[in-house]
CSV table of C-alpha atoms in Angstrom, one decimal:
chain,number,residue,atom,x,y,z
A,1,UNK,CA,100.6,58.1,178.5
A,2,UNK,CA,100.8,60.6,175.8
A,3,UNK,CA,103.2,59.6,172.8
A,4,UNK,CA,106.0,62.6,172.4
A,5,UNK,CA,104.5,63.8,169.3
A,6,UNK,CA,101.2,64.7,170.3
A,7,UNK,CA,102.5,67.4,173.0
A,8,UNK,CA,103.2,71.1,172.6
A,9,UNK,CA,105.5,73.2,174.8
A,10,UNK,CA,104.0,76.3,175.8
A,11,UNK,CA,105.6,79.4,177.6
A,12,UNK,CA,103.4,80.8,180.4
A,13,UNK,CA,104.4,83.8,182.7
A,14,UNK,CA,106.4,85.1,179.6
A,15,UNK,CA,108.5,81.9,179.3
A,16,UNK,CA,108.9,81.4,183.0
A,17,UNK,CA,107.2,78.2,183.6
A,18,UNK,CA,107.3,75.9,180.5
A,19,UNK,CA,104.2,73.7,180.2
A,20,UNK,CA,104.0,70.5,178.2
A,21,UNK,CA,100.6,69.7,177.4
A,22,UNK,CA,98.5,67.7,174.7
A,23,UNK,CA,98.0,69.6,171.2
A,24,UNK,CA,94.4,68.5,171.1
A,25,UNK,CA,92.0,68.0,174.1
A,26,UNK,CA,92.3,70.0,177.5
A,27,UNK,CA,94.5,72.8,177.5
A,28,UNK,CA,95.5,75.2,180.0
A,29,UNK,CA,94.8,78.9,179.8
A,30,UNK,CA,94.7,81.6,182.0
A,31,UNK,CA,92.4,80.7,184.5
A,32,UNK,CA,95.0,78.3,186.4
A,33,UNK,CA,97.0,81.4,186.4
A,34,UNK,CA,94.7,83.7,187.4
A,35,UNK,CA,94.1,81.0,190.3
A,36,UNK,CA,98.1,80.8,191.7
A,37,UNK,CA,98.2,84.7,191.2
A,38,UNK,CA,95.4,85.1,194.2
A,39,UNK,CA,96.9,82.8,196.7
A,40,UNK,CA,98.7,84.8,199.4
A,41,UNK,CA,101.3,82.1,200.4
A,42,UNK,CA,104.6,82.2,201.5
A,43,UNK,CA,107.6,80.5,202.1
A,44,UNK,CA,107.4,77.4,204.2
A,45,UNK,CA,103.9,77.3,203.4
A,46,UNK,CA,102.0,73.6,201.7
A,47,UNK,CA,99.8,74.1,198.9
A,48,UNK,CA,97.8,71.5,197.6
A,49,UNK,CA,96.1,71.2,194.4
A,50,UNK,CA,92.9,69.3,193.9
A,51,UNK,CA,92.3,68.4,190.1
A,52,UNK,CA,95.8,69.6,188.9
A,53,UNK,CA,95.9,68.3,185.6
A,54,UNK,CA,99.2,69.2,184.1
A,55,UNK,CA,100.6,71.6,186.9
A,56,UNK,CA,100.4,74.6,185.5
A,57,UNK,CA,99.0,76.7,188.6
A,58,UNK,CA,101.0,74.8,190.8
A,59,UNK,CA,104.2,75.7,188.7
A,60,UNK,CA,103.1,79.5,188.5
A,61,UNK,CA,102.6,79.6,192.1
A,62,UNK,CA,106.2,77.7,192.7
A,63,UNK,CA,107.8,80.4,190.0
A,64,UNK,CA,106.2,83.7,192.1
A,65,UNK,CA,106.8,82.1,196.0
A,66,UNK,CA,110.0,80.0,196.7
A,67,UNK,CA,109.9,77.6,199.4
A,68,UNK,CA,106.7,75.9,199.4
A,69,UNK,CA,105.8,72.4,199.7
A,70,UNK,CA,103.5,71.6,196.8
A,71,UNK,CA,101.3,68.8,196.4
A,72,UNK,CA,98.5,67.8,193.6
A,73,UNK,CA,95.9,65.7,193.0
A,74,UNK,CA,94.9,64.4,189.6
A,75,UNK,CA,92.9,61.5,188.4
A,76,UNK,CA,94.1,61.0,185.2
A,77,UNK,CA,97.2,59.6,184.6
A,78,UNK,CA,98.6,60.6,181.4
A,79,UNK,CA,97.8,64.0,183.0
A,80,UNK,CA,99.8,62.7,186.2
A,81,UNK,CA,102.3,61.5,184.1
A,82,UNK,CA,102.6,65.4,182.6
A,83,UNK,CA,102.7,67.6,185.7
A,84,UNK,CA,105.5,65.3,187.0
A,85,UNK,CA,107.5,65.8,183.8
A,86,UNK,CA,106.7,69.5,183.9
A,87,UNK,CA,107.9,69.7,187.1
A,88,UNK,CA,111.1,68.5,186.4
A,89,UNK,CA,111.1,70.8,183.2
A,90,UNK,CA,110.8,73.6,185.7
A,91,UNK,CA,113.2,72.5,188.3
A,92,UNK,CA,110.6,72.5,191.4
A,93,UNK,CA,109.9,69.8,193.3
A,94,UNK,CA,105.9,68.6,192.6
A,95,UNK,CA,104.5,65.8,194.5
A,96,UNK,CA,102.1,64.2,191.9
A,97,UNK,CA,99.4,61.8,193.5
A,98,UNK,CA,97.1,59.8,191.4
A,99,UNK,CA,94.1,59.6,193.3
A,100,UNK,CA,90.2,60.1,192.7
A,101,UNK,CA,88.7,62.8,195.1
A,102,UNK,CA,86.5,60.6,196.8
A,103,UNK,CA,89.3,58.0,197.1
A,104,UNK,CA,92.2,59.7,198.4
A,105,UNK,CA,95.1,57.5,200.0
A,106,UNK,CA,95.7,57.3,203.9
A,107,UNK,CA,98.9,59.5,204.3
A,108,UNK,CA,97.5,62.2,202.3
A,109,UNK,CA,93.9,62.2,204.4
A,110,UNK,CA,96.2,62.2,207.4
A,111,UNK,CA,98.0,65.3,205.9
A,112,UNK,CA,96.7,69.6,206.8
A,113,UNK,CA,97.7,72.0,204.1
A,114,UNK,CA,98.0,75.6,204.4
A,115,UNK,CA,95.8,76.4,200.9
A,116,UNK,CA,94.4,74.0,198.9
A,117,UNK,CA,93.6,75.3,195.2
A,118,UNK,CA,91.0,74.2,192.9
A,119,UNK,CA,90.1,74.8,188.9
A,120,UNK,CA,86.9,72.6,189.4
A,121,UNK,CA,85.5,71.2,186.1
A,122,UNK,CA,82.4,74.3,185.2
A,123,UNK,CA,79.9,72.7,183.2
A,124,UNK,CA,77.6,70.4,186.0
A,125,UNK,CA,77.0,66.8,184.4
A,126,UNK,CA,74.6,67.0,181.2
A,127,UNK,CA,74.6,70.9,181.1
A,128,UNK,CA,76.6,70.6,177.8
A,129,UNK,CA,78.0,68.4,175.1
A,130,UNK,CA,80.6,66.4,176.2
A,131,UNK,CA,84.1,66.6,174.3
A,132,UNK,CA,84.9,63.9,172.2
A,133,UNK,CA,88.8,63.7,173.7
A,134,UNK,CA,88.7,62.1,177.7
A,135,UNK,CA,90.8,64.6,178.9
A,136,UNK,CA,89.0,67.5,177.7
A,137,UNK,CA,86.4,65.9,179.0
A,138,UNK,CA,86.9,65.2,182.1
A,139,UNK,CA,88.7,68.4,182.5
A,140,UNK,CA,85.2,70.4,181.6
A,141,UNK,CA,82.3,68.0,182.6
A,142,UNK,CA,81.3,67.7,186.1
A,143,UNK,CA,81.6,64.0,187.2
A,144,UNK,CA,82.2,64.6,191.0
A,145,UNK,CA,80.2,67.2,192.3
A,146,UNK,CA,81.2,70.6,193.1
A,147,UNK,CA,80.5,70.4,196.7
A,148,UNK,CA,82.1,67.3,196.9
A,149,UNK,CA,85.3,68.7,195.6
A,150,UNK,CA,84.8,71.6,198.8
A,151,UNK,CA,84.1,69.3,201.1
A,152,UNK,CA,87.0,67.5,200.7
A,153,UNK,CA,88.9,70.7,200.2
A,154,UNK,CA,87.6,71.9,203.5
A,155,UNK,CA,88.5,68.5,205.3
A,156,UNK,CA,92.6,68.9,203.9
A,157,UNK,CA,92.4,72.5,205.2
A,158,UNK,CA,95.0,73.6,208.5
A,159,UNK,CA,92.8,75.8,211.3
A,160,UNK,CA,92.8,79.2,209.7
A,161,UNK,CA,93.7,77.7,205.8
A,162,UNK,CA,92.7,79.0,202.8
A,163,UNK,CA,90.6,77.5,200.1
A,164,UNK,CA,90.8,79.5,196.5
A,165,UNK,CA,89.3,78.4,193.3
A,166,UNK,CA,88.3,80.1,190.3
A,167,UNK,CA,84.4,78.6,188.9
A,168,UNK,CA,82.2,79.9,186.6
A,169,UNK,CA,79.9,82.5,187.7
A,170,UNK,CA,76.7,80.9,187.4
A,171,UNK,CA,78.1,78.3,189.6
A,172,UNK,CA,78.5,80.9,192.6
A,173,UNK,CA,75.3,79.8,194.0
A,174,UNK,CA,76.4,76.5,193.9
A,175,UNK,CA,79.7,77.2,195.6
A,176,UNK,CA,78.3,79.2,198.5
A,177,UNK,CA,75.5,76.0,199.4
A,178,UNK,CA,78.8,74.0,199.2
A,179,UNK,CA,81.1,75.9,201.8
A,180,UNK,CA,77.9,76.5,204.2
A,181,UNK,CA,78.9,74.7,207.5
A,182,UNK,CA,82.4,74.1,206.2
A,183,UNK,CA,84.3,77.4,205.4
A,184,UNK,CA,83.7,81.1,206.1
A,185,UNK,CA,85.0,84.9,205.4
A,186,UNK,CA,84.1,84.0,201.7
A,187,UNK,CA,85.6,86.8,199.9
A,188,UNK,CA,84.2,86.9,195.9
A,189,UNK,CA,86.2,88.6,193.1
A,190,UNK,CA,84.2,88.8,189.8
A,191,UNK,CA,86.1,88.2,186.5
A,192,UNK,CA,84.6,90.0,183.8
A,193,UNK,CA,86.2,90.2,180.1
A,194,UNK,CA,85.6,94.3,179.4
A,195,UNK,CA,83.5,97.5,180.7
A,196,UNK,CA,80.2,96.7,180.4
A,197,UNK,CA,80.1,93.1,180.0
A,198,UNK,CA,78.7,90.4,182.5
A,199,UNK,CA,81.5,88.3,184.6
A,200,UNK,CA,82.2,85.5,183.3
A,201,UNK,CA,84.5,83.4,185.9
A,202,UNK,CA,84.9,84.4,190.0
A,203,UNK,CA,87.6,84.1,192.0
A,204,UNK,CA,86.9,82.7,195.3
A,205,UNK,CA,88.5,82.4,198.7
A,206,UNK,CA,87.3,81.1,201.9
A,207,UNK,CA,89.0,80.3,205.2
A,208,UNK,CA,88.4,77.2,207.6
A,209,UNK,CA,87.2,78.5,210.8
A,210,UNK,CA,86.3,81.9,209.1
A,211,UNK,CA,83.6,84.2,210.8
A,212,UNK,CA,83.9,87.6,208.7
A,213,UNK,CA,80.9,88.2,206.6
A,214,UNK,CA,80.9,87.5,202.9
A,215,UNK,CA,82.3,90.5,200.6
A,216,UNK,CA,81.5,90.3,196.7
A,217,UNK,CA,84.3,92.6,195.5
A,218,UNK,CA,83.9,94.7,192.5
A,219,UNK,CA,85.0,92.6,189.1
A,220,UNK,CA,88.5,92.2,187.6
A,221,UNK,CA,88.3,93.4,184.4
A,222,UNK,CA,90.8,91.9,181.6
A,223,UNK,CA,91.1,94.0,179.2
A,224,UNK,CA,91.6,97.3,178.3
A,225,UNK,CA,89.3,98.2,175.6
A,226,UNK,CA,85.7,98.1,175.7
A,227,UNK,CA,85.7,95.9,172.1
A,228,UNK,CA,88.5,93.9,170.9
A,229,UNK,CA,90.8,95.9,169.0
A,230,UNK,CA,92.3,93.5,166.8
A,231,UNK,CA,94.7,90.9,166.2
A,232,UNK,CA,96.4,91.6,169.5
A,233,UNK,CA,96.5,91.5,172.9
A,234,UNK,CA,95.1,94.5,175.4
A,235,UNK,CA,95.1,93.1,178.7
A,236,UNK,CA,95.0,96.0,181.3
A,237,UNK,CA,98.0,96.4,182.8
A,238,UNK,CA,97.7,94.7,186.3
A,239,UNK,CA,96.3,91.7,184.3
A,240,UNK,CA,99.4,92.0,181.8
A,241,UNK,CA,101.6,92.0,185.1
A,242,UNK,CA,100.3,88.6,186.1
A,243,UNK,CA,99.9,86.7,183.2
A,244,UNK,CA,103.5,87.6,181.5
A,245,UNK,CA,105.4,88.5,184.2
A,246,UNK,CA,104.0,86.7,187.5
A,247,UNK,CA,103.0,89.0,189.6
A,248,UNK,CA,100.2,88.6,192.7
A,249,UNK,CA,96.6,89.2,192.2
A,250,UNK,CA,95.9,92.0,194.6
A,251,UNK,CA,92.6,91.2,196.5
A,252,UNK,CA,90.4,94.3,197.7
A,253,UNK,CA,90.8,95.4,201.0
């Protein structure tokens, strides 16, 4: 487990959801909360999160829709250890399973979920360096495969369920092999960091049972100004509502 003085607290959603995590090695940014924002659920509805690390999309998802049932997955336990901790720091109720993907216990294989989320690891195995700390590493370097990590999503999946996770986008190719024969009405929603640059990250959501044809949506752009301005921030504005104040990511219609 991680000794007391090597964690940070950090204020996400503009200091609704508190996060503990390690000063040095994997830390949460805004992807996991780019990846809560886009899930339509609501109350009554179960989540669960494959690969949760320390629980921060599954607390910004809690914070934004009350009432659901959450559930992650997370092979490391230190990192176990920290989402349950953080949800107790946030006062929602986090069922924390330590569990390999291609191991998972019994009663939750016996168990459907209404969305399952995912913040995959993006680099495949050997495509980088690896980090020197095991959680960063794990965290970034592909050691189950990506279509395993869909396939299983798929599997945990209610009829009509949603998947959503956020990859990088030269993995897209990679993620529409996976969901072939497993999940349709794949919606994509590039992520791209200003005007006039390439997308860095996509946004993806597919449906078990889905038959609507696949829709690549015009890009999210984060910020406001074509270069950065400066020492601050300049988020556009529907960005700026989700990041610091929670708010949904609209989808296209």
């Amino acid at each position: 487990m991680f000794v007391e003085e090597t964690l940070s607290q950090d204020a996400f959603l503009g200091g609704q959801v508190t996060l503990l995590q390690p000063k040095n090695g994997y830390r949460a940014g805004v992807d996991p909360v780019l990846l809560a924002a886009a899930v339509p659920a609501k109350p009554g509805d179960s989540v669960l999160e494959l690969g949760c690390g320390a629980g921060q999309a599954l607390l910004c998802l809690g914070h934004r829709v009350t009432g659901l049932s959450l559930t992650g997955v997370e092979l490391q336990p230190p990192y176990v250890d920290l989402a349950r901790r953080n949800g107790d720091l946030n006062e929602q109720t986090l069922d924390i399973v330590q569990a390999d993907l291609a191991d998972l216990p019994l009663d939750l294989r016996q168990r459907r979920f209404d969305h399952v989320i995912a913040n995959p690891p993006y680099y495949r195995n050997g495509a980088h360096s690896p980090a020197q700390d095991d959680g960063r590493r794990t965290a970034l370097g592909e050691e189950t495969p990506l279509a395993h990590w869909i396939d299983t999503a798929s599997r945990r999946l209610a009829p009509k369920g949603y998947l959503h996770l956020i990859q990088r986008a030269d993995r897209l190719a990679d993620v529409l092999v996976a969901c072939t024969n497993r999940l349709g009405s794949l919606e994509v929603l590039p992520i791209a960091p200003r005007v006039g640059r390439a997308a860095e990250l996509i946004l993806v959501r597919a449906r078990k049972a889905g038959r609507a044809d696949l829709r690549l949506h015009a890009p999210l752009i984060l910020h406001e100004h074509s270069t950065h301005p400066g020492d601050r921030p300049d988020y556009r504005a529907e960005v700026e509502a989700i990041l610091r104040s929670g708010a949904a990511l609209e989808w296209p219609k």
